[in-house]
mmCIF file of C-alpha atoms in Angstrom:
data_model
loop_
_atom_site.group_PDB
_atom_site.id
_atom_site.type_symbol
_atom_site.label_atom_id
_atom_site.label_comp_id
_atom_site.label_asym_id
_atom_site.label_seq_id
_atom_site.Cartn_x
_atom_site.Cartn_y
_atom_site.Cartn_z
ATOM 1 C CA MET K 1 -41.986 -57.491 -21.396
ATOM 2 C CA ILE K 2 -38.583 -59.096 -20.643
ATOM 3 C CA SER K 3 -36.386 -57.910 -17.817
ATOM 4 C CA GLY K 4 -33.317 -59.450 -16.178
ATOM 5 C CA GLU K 5 -34.275 -57.744 -12.912
ATOM 6 C CA TYR K 6 -37.610 -57.601 -11.120
ATOM 7 C CA PRO K 7 -38.626 -57.170 -7.432
ATOM 8 C CA PRO K 8 -37.902 -58.490 -4.916
ATOM 9 C CA MET K 9 -34.507 -58.536 -6.686
ATOM 10 C CA PRO K 10 -32.695 -55.167 -6.148
ATOM 11 C CA GLY K 11 -32.040 -52.935 -9.098
ATOM 12 C CA GLY K 12 -33.342 -49.866 -10.851
ATOM 13 C CA VAL K 13 -34.264 -51.725 -14.053
ATOM 14 C CA GLY K 14 -36.545 -54.087 -12.119
ATOM 15 C CA ASP K 15 -38.214 -51.243 -10.240
ATOM 16 C CA PHE K 16 -38.802 -49.433 -13.525
ATOM 17 C CA THR K 17 -40.256 -52.545 -15.186
ATOM 18 C CA ARG K 18 -42.699 -53.117 -12.349
ATOM 19 C CA LYS K 19 -43.903 -49.521 -12.308
ATOM 20 C CA LEU K 20 -44.274 -49.430 -16.091
ATOM 21 C CA ALA K 21 -46.047 -52.814 -16.274
ATOM 22 C CA GLN K 22 -48.506 -51.871 -13.512
ATOM 23 C CA ARG K 23 -49.369 -48.531 -15.167
ATOM 24 C CA LEU K 24 -49.778 -50.143 -18.616
ATOM 25 C CA ARG K 25 -52.207 -52.706 -17.119
ATOM 26 C CA GLN K 26 -54.126 -49.892 -15.378
ATOM 27 C CA GLN K 27 -54.418 -48.201 -18.748
ATOM 28 C CA GLY K 28 -56.088 -51.287 -20.169
ATOM 29 C CA HIS K 29 -53.200 -53.253 -21.739
ATOM 30 C CA ASP K 30 -52.546 -56.961 -21.262
ATOM 31 C CA VAL K 31 -49.012 -57.201 -19.843
ATOM 32 C CA GLN K 32 -47.030 -60.413 -19.324
ATOM 33 C CA LEU K 33 -43.494 -60.637 -17.949
ATOM 34 C CA LEU K 34 -40.473 -62.836 -18.410
ATOM 35 C CA CYS K 35 -37.863 -62.368 -15.654
ATOM 36 C CA GLY K 36 -35.166 -64.267 -13.755
ATOM 37 C CA VAL K 37 -35.870 -66.903 -11.125
ATOM 38 C CA GLY K 38 -36.999 -65.377 -7.795
ATOM 39 C CA CYS K 39 -38.989 -62.564 -9.343
ATOM 40 C CA GLN K 40 -42.640 -62.383 -8.233
ATOM 41 C CA ASP K 41 -45.650 -60.071 -8.429
ATOM 42 C CA ASP K 42 -49.146 -61.089 -7.327
ATOM 43 C CA SER K 43 -50.739 -58.495 -9.649
ATOM 44 C CA LEU K 44 -49.056 -59.510 -12.911
ATOM 45 C CA PRO K 45 -48.397 -62.804 -14.689
ATOM 46 C CA ILE K 46 -44.703 -63.691 -14.535
ATOM 47 C CA SER K 47 -42.736 -66.464 -16.217
ATOM 48 C CA THR K 48 -39.096 -67.086 -15.267
ATOM 49 C CA VAL K 49 -35.874 -68.379 -16.712
ATOM 50 C CA ALA K 50 -33.034 -69.868 -14.676
ATOM 51 C CA ALA K 51 -30.268 -67.933 -16.386
ATOM 52 C CA TRP K 52 -29.651 -65.684 -19.400
ATOM 53 C CA GLY K 53 -27.320 -67.986 -21.357
ATOM 54 C CA MET K 54 -28.138 -69.744 -24.621
ATOM 55 C CA ARG K 55 -30.779 -71.932 -22.969
ATOM 56 C CA GLY K 56 -32.490 -68.932 -21.381
ATOM 57 C CA THR K 57 -32.521 -67.174 -24.712
ATOM 58 C CA MET K 58 -34.266 -70.152 -26.379
ATOM 59 C CA SER K 59 -36.711 -70.271 -23.404
ATOM 60 C CA ALA K 60 -37.550 -66.623 -24.131
ATOM 61 C CA ARG K 61 -38.149 -67.443 -27.740
ATOM 62 C CA ALA K 62 -40.517 -70.322 -26.797
ATOM 63 C CA TRP K 63 -42.348 -68.057 -24.273
ATOM 64 C CA VAL K 64 -43.008 -65.417 -26.942
ATOM 65 C CA ARG K 65 -44.237 -68.006 -29.438
ATOM 66 C CA ARG K 66 -46.593 -69.360 -26.806
ATOM 67 C CA ILE K 67 -48.214 -66.086 -25.806
ATOM 68 C CA GLN K 68 -48.166 -64.434 -29.226
ATOM 69 C CA PRO K 69 -47.865 -60.807 -28.032
ATOM 70 C CA ASP K 70 -48.436 -57.712 -30.204
ATOM 71 C CA VAL K 71 -45.066 -56.427 -29.154
ATOM 72 C CA VAL K 72 -42.109 -57.454 -27.022
ATOM 73 C CA ASN K 73 -40.284 -54.818 -24.891
ATOM 74 C CA LEU K 74 -36.855 -55.791 -23.622
ATOM 75 C CA GLN K 75 -35.731 -53.711 -20.649
ATOM 76 C CA PHE K 76 -31.971 -53.702 -21.158
ATOM 77 C CA GLN K 77 -28.971 -52.911 -19.001
ATOM 78 C CA THR K 78 -25.951 -55.134 -19.296
ATOM 79 C CA ALA K 79 -25.621 -55.904 -15.600
ATOM 80 C CA ALA K 80 -29.290 -56.952 -15.376
ATOM 81 C CA TYR K 81 -28.512 -60.018 -17.472
ATOM 82 C CA ALA K 82 -25.339 -61.053 -15.610
ATOM 83 C CA MET K 83 -23.142 -59.748 -18.462
ATOM 84 C CA SER K 84 -24.490 -62.507 -20.774
ATOM 85 C CA PRO K 85 -23.896 -61.863 -24.504
ATOM 86 C CA TRP K 86 -26.799 -64.088 -25.574
ATOM 87 C CA VAL K 87 -29.533 -61.583 -24.812
ATOM 88 C CA HIS K 88 -28.105 -59.257 -27.482
ATOM 89 C CA PHE K 89 -29.360 -61.729 -30.149
ATOM 90 C CA LEU K 90 -32.963 -62.015 -28.982
ATOM 91 C CA PRO K 91 -34.495 -59.706 -31.646
ATOM 92 C CA ARG K 92 -33.249 -62.084 -34.384
ATOM 93 C CA LEU K 93 -34.917 -65.063 -32.730
ATOM 94 C CA ILE K 94 -38.351 -63.521 -32.102
ATOM 95 C CA ASP K 95 -41.013 -62.972 -34.753
ATOM 96 C CA SER K 96 -43.047 -60.285 -32.908
ATOM 97 C CA PRO K 97 -42.172 -56.541 -33.190
ATOM 98 C CA PHE K 98 -39.254 -56.135 -30.754
ATOM 99 C CA ILE K 99 -38.494 -52.906 -28.838
ATOM 100 C CA THR K 100 -35.411 -52.530 -26.652
ATOM 101 C CA THR K 101 -35.430 -49.959 -23.880
ATOM 102 C CA PHE K 102 -31.798 -48.995 -23.146
ATOM 103 C CA HIS K 103 -31.375 -47.908 -19.592
ATOM 104 C CA ASP K 104 -27.781 -47.260 -20.581
ATOM 105 C CA LEU K 105 -25.454 -48.083 -23.464
ATOM 106 C CA ARG K 106 -22.448 -49.062 -21.495
ATOM 107 C CA PHE K 107 -20.650 -52.021 -22.907
ATOM 108 C CA PRO K 108 -20.620 -55.466 -21.284
ATOM 109 C CA TYR K 109 -17.474 -57.285 -20.137
ATOM 110 C CA LEU K 110 -17.231 -60.258 -22.494
ATOM 111 C CA PHE K 111 -13.649 -61.528 -22.060
ATOM 112 C CA PRO K 112 -10.181 -60.015 -21.769
ATOM 113 C CA LYS K 113 -9.191 -57.848 -24.719
ATOM 114 C CA ALA K 114 -12.672 -57.989 -26.258
ATOM 115 C CA GLY K 115 -12.091 -54.425 -27.408
ATOM 116 C CA ARG K 116 -14.441 -53.184 -30.142
ATOM 117 C CA LEU K 117 -16.569 -56.365 -29.906
ATOM 118 C CA ARG K 118 -18.172 -54.936 -26.728
ATOM 119 C CA ASP K 119 -19.396 -51.876 -28.578
ATOM 120 C CA TRP K 120 -20.525 -53.949 -31.565
ATOM 121 C CA ILE K 121 -22.611 -56.367 -29.509
ATOM 122 C CA VAL K 122 -24.607 -53.609 -27.839
ATOM 123 C CA MET K 123 -25.198 -51.772 -31.071
ATOM 124 C CA HIS K 124 -26.158 -55.041 -32.754
ATOM 125 C CA LEU K 125 -28.964 -55.291 -30.190
ATOM 126 C CA ALA K 126 -30.051 -51.774 -31.083
ATOM 127 C CA ARG K 127 -29.922 -52.276 -34.871
ATOM 128 C CA ALA K 128 -31.709 -55.645 -34.717
ATOM 129 C CA SER K 129 -34.549 -54.251 -32.662
ATOM 130 C CA THR K 130 -37.671 -53.008 -34.518
ATOM 131 C CA GLY K 131 -37.594 -49.882 -32.346
ATOM 132 C CA VAL K 132 -35.517 -48.513 -29.496
ATOM 133 C CA ILE K 133 -36.299 -46.409 -26.429
ATOM 134 C CA SER K 134 -33.568 -44.494 -24.578
ATOM 135 C CA THR K 135 -34.083 -43.090 -21.108
ATOM 136 C CA ASN K 136 -31.721 -40.181 -21.596
ATOM 137 C CA GLN K 137 -30.368 -37.727 -24.182
ATOM 138 C CA GLU K 138 -26.835 -39.156 -24.214
ATOM 139 C CA ASP K 139 -27.938 -42.584 -25.380
ATOM 140 C CA PHE K 140 -30.547 -41.059 -27.718
ATOM 141 C CA ALA K 141 -27.772 -39.229 -29.489
ATOM 142 C CA ARG K 142 -25.796 -42.454 -29.957
ATOM 143 C CA LEU K 143 -28.887 -44.101 -31.529
ATOM 144 C CA GLN K 144 -29.579 -41.266 -33.962
ATOM 145 C CA ALA K 145 -29.017 -43.407 -37.057
ATOM 146 C CA LEU K 146 -31.891 -45.710 -36.190
ATOM 147 C CA PRO K 147 -35.263 -44.965 -37.804
ATOM 148 C CA GLN K 148 -37.638 -45.695 -34.914
ATOM 149 C CA ARG K 149 -36.425 -44.304 -31.570
ATOM 150 C CA ARG K 150 -37.917 -42.365 -28.701
ATOM 151 C CA ILE K 151 -36.796 -40.778 -25.430
ATOM 152 C CA ILE K 152 -38.918 -41.935 -22.515
ATOM 153 C CA PRO K 153 -37.415 -41.089 -19.108
ATOM 154 C CA ILE K 154 -37.422 -43.115 -15.954
ATOM 155 C CA GLY K 155 -39.739 -42.055 -13.106
ATOM 156 C CA SER K 156 -39.209 -41.900 -9.385
ATOM 157 C CA SER K 157 -40.261 -44.689 -7.035
ATOM 158 C CA ILE K 158 -40.294 -42.347 -4.031
ATOM 159 C CA ALA K 159 -43.596 -40.794 -3.200
ATOM 160 C CA PRO K 160 -43.778 -37.247 -1.695
ATOM 161 C CA GLN K 161 -44.883 -36.907 1.897
ATOM 162 C CA ARG K 162 -45.686 -34.147 4.311
ATOM 163 C CA LEU K 163 -43.038 -33.418 6.937
ATOM 164 C CA SER K 164 -44.049 -31.682 10.105
ATOM 165 C CA ALA K 165 -41.964 -28.744 11.359
ATOM 166 C CA ALA K 166 -41.199 -30.677 14.542
ATOM 167 C CA LEU K 167 -39.913 -33.766 12.744
ATOM 168 C CA ARG K 168 -37.873 -31.631 10.368
ATOM 169 C CA LEU K 169 -36.239 -29.896 13.286
ATOM 170 C CA GLN K 170 -35.532 -33.202 15.023
ATOM 171 C CA MET K 171 -33.871 -34.653 11.936
ATOM 172 C CA ARG K 172 -31.727 -31.562 11.449
ATOM 173 C CA GLN K 173 -30.617 -31.746 15.041
ATOM 174 C CA GLU K 174 -29.288 -35.241 14.358
ATOM 175 C CA LEU K 175 -26.762 -33.522 12.113
ATOM 176 C CA GLY K 176 -25.787 -31.097 14.836
ATOM 177 C CA ALA K 177 -27.460 -28.253 12.902
ATOM 178 C CA GLN K 178 -28.326 -25.052 14.661
ATOM 179 C CA PRO K 179 -31.252 -22.775 13.692
ATOM 180 C CA GLY K 180 -28.872 -20.807 11.411
ATOM 181 C CA SER K 181 -27.199 -23.791 9.822
ATOM 182 C CA PHE K 182 -27.487 -24.510 6.131
ATOM 183 C CA VAL K 183 -28.027 -28.224 5.535
ATOM 184 C CA LEU K 184 -27.034 -29.921 2.315
ATOM 185 C CA GLY K 185 -28.166 -33.407 1.320
ATOM 186 C CA HIS K 186 -26.611 -35.956 -1.105
ATOM 187 C CA PHE K 187 -28.789 -38.900 -2.136
ATOM 188 C CA GLY K 188 -27.665 -42.260 -3.489
ATOM 189 C CA PHE K 189 -24.601 -44.431 -3.668
ATOM 190 C CA VAL K 190 -21.242 -42.706 -3.434
ATOM 191 C CA ASN K 191 -18.623 -43.177 -6.152
ATOM 192 C CA GLU K 192 -16.196 -41.154 -8.187
ATOM 193 C CA LEU K 193 -18.719 -40.151 -10.864
ATOM 194 C CA LYS K 194 -20.915 -38.482 -8.241
ATOM 195 C CA GLY K 195 -18.463 -35.608 -7.808
ATOM 196 C CA ILE K 196 -18.213 -36.095 -4.045
ATOM 197 C CA ASP K 197 -14.579 -34.976 -3.907
ATOM 198 C CA TYR K 198 -15.505 -31.559 -5.365
ATOM 199 C CA LEU K 199 -18.459 -31.194 -3.053
ATOM 200 C CA LEU K 200 -16.330 -31.883 0.007
ATOM 201 C CA GLU K 201 -13.722 -29.397 -1.240
ATOM 202 C CA ALA K 202 -16.470 -26.756 -1.585
ATOM 203 C CA ILE K 203 -17.906 -27.357 1.842
ATOM 204 C CA ALA K 204 -14.504 -27.264 3.485
ATOM 205 C CA GLY K 205 -13.641 -23.978 1.816
ATOM 206 C CA LEU K 206 -16.963 -22.339 2.845
ATOM 207 C CA ARG K 207 -16.613 -23.571 6.400
ATOM 208 C CA ARG K 208 -13.152 -21.997 6.594
ATOM 209 C CA GLN K 209 -14.861 -18.730 5.665
ATOM 210 C CA GLY K 210 -17.227 -19.079 8.655
ATOM 211 C CA CYS K 211 -20.241 -20.670 6.924
ATOM 212 C CA ASP K 212 -22.157 -23.101 9.102
ATOM 213 C CA LEU K 213 -22.700 -25.949 6.628
ATOM 214 C CA ARG K 214 -23.727 -29.502 7.251
ATOM 215 C CA LEU K 215 -23.990 -32.376 4.806
ATOM 216 C CA ALA K 216 -26.187 -35.528 5.081
ATOM 217 C CA PHE K 217 -25.372 -38.531 2.930
ATOM 218 C CA ILE K 218 -28.915 -39.915 2.491
ATOM 219 C CA GLY K 219 -29.622 -43.557 1.824
ATOM 220 C CA GLY K 220 -26.250 -44.191 0.252
ATOM 221 C CA SER K 221 -23.049 -45.936 1.211
ATOM 222 C CA GLU K 222 -19.451 -45.836 0.143
ATOM 223 C CA GLU K 223 -18.440 -48.334 -2.553
ATOM 224 C CA SER K 224 -15.660 -50.552 -1.239
ATOM 225 C CA ASP K 225 -12.968 -49.474 -3.733
ATOM 226 C CA TYR K 226 -13.658 -45.840 -3.039
ATOM 227 C CA ALA K 227 -14.211 -45.827 0.723
ATOM 228 C CA SER K 228 -10.655 -45.567 2.044
ATOM 229 C CA ARG K 229 -9.676 -42.619 -0.160
ATOM 230 C CA LEU K 230 -12.901 -40.808 0.645
ATOM 231 C CA ASP K 231 -12.429 -41.332 4.383
ATOM 232 C CA ALA K 232 -8.869 -40.007 4.198
ATOM 233 C CA GLU K 233 -10.113 -36.966 2.310
ATOM 234 C CA ILE K 234 -12.808 -36.213 4.854
ATOM 235 C CA GLU K 235 -10.276 -36.466 7.677
ATOM 236 C CA GLY K 236 -7.753 -34.288 5.869
ATOM 237 C CA LEU K 237 -10.399 -31.593 5.256
ATOM 238 C CA GLY K 238 -11.480 -31.716 8.881
ATOM 239 C CA LEU K 239 -15.086 -32.436 7.947
ATOM 240 C CA GLY K 240 -15.887 -35.397 10.231
ATOM 241 C CA ASP K 241 -18.139 -33.313 12.500
ATOM 242 C CA ALA K 242 -20.005 -31.747 9.589
ATOM 243 C CA LEU K 243 -21.116 -34.968 7.951
ATOM 244 C CA HIS K 244 -23.843 -37.531 8.719
ATOM 245 C CA TRP K 245 -24.424 -40.896 7.037
ATOM 246 C CA THR K 246 -27.930 -42.253 7.316
ATOM 247 C CA GLY K 247 -27.178 -45.654 5.859
ATOM 248 C CA TYR K 248 -29.867 -47.658 4.016
ATOM 249 C CA LEU K 249 -33.326 -46.127 4.338
ATOM 250 C CA ASP K 250 -36.748 -47.151 3.072
ATOM 251 C CA GLU K 251 -38.586 -44.901 0.600
ATOM 252 C CA SER K 252 -40.547 -42.957 3.212
ATOM 253 C CA GLU K 253 -37.400 -42.291 5.230
ATOM 254 C CA VAL K 254 -35.574 -41.094 2.106
ATOM 255 C CA ALA K 255 -38.431 -38.711 1.331
ATOM 256 C CA ALA K 256 -38.349 -37.384 4.889
ATOM 257 C CA TRP K 257 -34.614 -36.731 4.867
ATOM 258 C CA LEU K 258 -34.718 -35.040 1.439
ATOM 259 C CA GLY K 259 -37.496 -32.831 2.804
ATOM 260 C CA ALA K 260 -35.451 -31.917 5.824
ATOM 261 C CA VAL K 261 -32.401 -30.464 4.027
ATOM 262 C CA ASP K 262 -32.211 -26.961 2.559
ATOM 263 C CA LEU K 263 -30.481 -27.935 -0.699
ATOM 264 C CA VAL K 264 -29.877 -31.260 -2.415
ATOM 265 C CA ALA K 265 -26.369 -31.306 -3.865
ATOM 266 C CA LEU K 266 -25.785 -33.764 -6.770
ATOM 267 C CA PRO K 267 -22.602 -32.564 -8.497
ATOM 268 C CA PHE K 268 -22.206 -35.403 -11.039
ATOM 269 C CA ALA K 269 -18.763 -35.417 -12.591
ATOM 270 C CA ASP K 270 -20.278 -36.252 -16.024
ATOM 271 C CA GLY K 271 -23.142 -33.789 -15.713
ATOM 272 C CA ALA K 272 -26.825 -33.993 -14.852
ATOM 273 C CA SER K 273 -28.812 -36.489 -16.813
ATOM 274 C CA TYR K 274 -32.157 -38.272 -17.111
ATOM 275 C CA ARG K 275 -30.212 -41.495 -16.344
ATOM 276 C CA ARG K 276 -29.598 -40.345 -12.751
ATOM 277 C CA SER K 277 -32.358 -41.834 -10.607
ATOM 278 C CA SER K 278 -31.235 -39.799 -7.556
ATOM 279 C CA LEU K 279 -31.813 -36.570 -9.490
ATOM 280 C CA ILE K 280 -35.202 -37.719 -10.753
ATOM 281 C CA ALA K 281 -36.168 -38.651 -7.155
ATOM 282 C CA ALA K 282 -35.180 -35.232 -5.835
ATOM 283 C CA ILE K 283 -37.123 -33.530 -8.631
ATOM 284 C CA GLY K 284 -40.135 -35.756 -7.858
ATOM 285 C CA LEU K 285 -40.060 -34.610 -4.262
ATOM 286 C CA GLY K 286 -39.905 -30.936 -5.181
ATOM 287 C CA CYS K 287 -36.464 -30.292 -3.653
ATOM 288 C CA ALA K 288 -34.190 -27.334 -4.261
ATOM 289 C CA ILE K 289 -31.335 -28.904 -6.225
ATOM 290 C CA LEU K 290 -27.812 -27.883 -7.069
ATOM 291 C CA THR K 291 -26.338 -30.140 -9.811
ATOM 292 C CA THR K 292 -23.927 -29.917 -12.702
ATOM 293 C CA GLN K 293 -24.419 -28.786 -16.297
ATOM 294 C CA PRO K 294 -25.498 -31.694 -18.570
ATOM 295 C CA ALA K 295 -22.912 -33.012 -20.995
ATOM 296 C CA ILE K 296 -25.671 -32.926 -23.677
ATOM 297 C CA ALA K 297 -28.355 -30.231 -23.506
ATOM 298 C CA VAL K 298 -31.524 -31.252 -21.658
ATOM 299 C CA PRO K 299 -34.187 -28.692 -22.565
ATOM 300 C CA ALA K 300 -36.233 -29.365 -19.439
ATOM 301 C CA PHE K 301 -33.341 -28.387 -17.127
ATOM 302 C CA GLN K 302 -33.375 -24.628 -16.695
ATOM 303 C CA HIS K 303 -30.720 -22.922 -14.583
ATOM 304 C CA GLY K 304 -32.202 -20.788 -11.831
ATOM 305 C CA ASP K 305 -35.720 -21.908 -12.637
ATOM 306 C CA ASN K 306 -35.930 -25.589 -11.687
ATOM 307 C CA LEU K 307 -32.293 -26.452 -11.014
ATOM 308 C CA TRP K 308 -29.113 -24.559 -10.047
ATOM 309 C CA LEU K 309 -26.537 -25.704 -12.603
ATOM 310 C CA VAL K 310 -22.741 -25.357 -12.047
ATOM 311 C CA GLU K 311 -19.640 -26.415 -13.936
ATOM 312 C CA PRO K 312 -18.806 -30.100 -13.438
ATOM 313 C CA ARG K 313 -15.557 -31.149 -11.643
ATOM 314 C CA SER K 314 -15.052 -27.842 -9.936
ATOM 315 C CA GLY K 315 -15.122 -27.351 -6.197
ATOM 316 C CA GLU K 316 -14.925 -23.628 -6.715
ATOM 317 C CA ALA K 317 -18.046 -23.605 -8.897
ATOM 318 C CA ILE K 318 -19.960 -25.702 -6.330
ATOM 319 C CA ALA K 319 -18.850 -23.365 -3.546
ATOM 320 C CA GLN K 320 -19.998 -20.329 -5.533
ATOM 321 C CA GLY K 321 -23.380 -22.007 -6.172
ATOM 322 C CA ILE K 322 -23.909 -22.907 -2.511
ATOM 323 C CA ALA K 323 -22.823 -19.432 -1.383
ATOM 324 C CA ALA K 324 -25.286 -17.835 -3.779
ATOM 325 C CA LEU K 325 -28.190 -19.949 -2.488
ATOM 326 C CA MET K 326 -27.590 -20.218 1.232
ATOM 327 C CA THR K 327 -28.533 -16.616 1.885
ATOM 328 C CA ASP K 328 -31.306 -16.398 -0.718
ATOM 329 C CA THR K 329 -34.394 -18.062 0.711
ATOM 330 C CA GLU K 330 -36.536 -16.672 -2.113
ATOM 331 C CA ARG K 331 -34.374 -18.405 -4.711
ATOM 332 C CA ILE K 332 -34.512 -21.660 -2.744
ATOM 333 C CA GLN K 333 -38.310 -21.480 -2.769
ATOM 334 C CA GLN K 334 -38.266 -20.736 -6.497
ATOM 335 C CA LEU K 335 -36.126 -23.787 -7.162
ATOM 336 C CA ARG K 336 -38.520 -25.949 -5.148
ATOM 337 C CA ALA K 337 -41.463 -24.636 -7.069
ATOM 338 C CA GLY K 338 -39.594 -25.195 -10.349
ATOM 339 C CA ALA K 339 -38.774 -28.788 -9.431
ATOM 340 C CA SER K 340 -42.362 -29.435 -8.472
ATOM 341 C CA GLN K 341 -43.456 -28.305 -11.961
ATOM 342 C CA LEU K 342 -40.650 -30.314 -13.660
ATOM 343 C CA ARG K 343 -41.736 -33.571 -12.017
ATOM 344 C CA SER K 344 -44.686 -33.851 -14.419
ATOM 345 C CA CYS K 345 -42.080 -34.884 -17.048
ATOM 346 C CA PHE K 346 -41.342 -37.989 -15.001
ATOM 347 C CA ASP K 347 -44.913 -38.958 -14.174
ATOM 348 C CA TRP K 348 -45.498 -42.722 -14.388
ATOM 349 C CA ASP K 349 -48.854 -42.375 -16.104
ATOM 350 C CA LEU K 350 -47.226 -40.245 -18.798
ATOM 351 C CA ILE K 351 -44.340 -42.673 -19.105
ATOM 352 C CA ALA K 352 -46.762 -45.573 -19.641
ATOM 353 C CA LYS K 353 -48.844 -43.590 -22.177
ATOM 354 C CA ASP K 354 -45.770 -42.537 -24.172
ATOM 355 C CA SER K 355 -44.562 -46.214 -24.109
ATOM 356 C CA ALA K 356 -47.894 -47.492 -25.392
ATOM 357 C CA ASP K 357 -47.944 -44.814 -28.129
ATOM 358 C CA PHE K 358 -44.491 -45.882 -29.262
ATOM 359 C CA TYR K 359 -45.516 -49.552 -29.201
ATOM 360 C CA ARG K 360 -48.380 -48.705 -31.575
ATOM 361 C CA GLU K 361 -46.058 -46.692 -33.843
ATOM 362 C CA VAL K 362 -43.644 -49.648 -34.086
ATOM 363 C CA ILE K 363 -46.414 -52.194 -34.606
ATOM 364 C CA GLY K 364 -47.908 -49.961 -37.325
ATOM 365 C CA GLY K 365 -44.533 -49.629 -39.106
ATOM 366 C CA ARG K 366 -43.957 -53.389 -38.981
ATOM 367 C CA ARG K 367 -47.261 -54.275 -40.787
#
């Protein structure tokens, strides 16, 4: 398995790679890893490369020739390889069956005015691979012309935990919430694609109607190029007293905060998707979740059953959704139960099993 990221380096691709590698090993497979310098894991054999340029690519080729694996699985996201173009040509240099897992198909920055070359180089990696895995329906649709492909979602790295009534009350009081307050939570980094502007608009409108709403930004922070405009919007809407920023939290603290809110609000501007780790985490914790309708149909996401789905980029739609749920405790409980059932789709043991099954399929087709 090759990954540009791996703990203790930060990054979702690295976290995914570690979880998958560990589960594959527990299921009886021999797993070896090639990652960047600084990556380490006492439970798995790791080799490293200094950088992902031409020399690093040739080092990867030599590493594969040395260990002679049944299959190579590249965990790919452009940023994980420091935007290097060289990694896109690895499948042509390696003799073993080569599978690329695309965590997203966004194009790399190559040089000014690269234009269509950016699209070509990513799709070259896909076409040159023996098989491809996408983590979401959007990318799977783009790869539909390829003969061997599979959707295998990401899982959550945040384990559920029990939250006592006393601790839940204490955490809600930090928000200034009263016994009758309805507390919303947003999890993850804040940027324009997260639909925060529309969420704030909805909350401001409902508060003007007399609704006692509070919002906790859990574990996230404002991206620098977005912070000033968001701060000005919060001030203009008069929401300063209704918001609470937790700052960075460890996984157990995130789980506690998500358990303390009444409704997790994730109104993605581009729609709910398997690629959203914050959504997968909230599902994994059995939260009641309001999010936006997927851009491409996701059969597992069922409105009113396991998620409350609203129109994207609409403060009015978000407000209507919140208003419908804040007085319906039975529906909130139904959404929590539905999310708890849905989390089996993102179970790490299942993800590892599906990955191994696809490896066998690709190996069999190559012979």
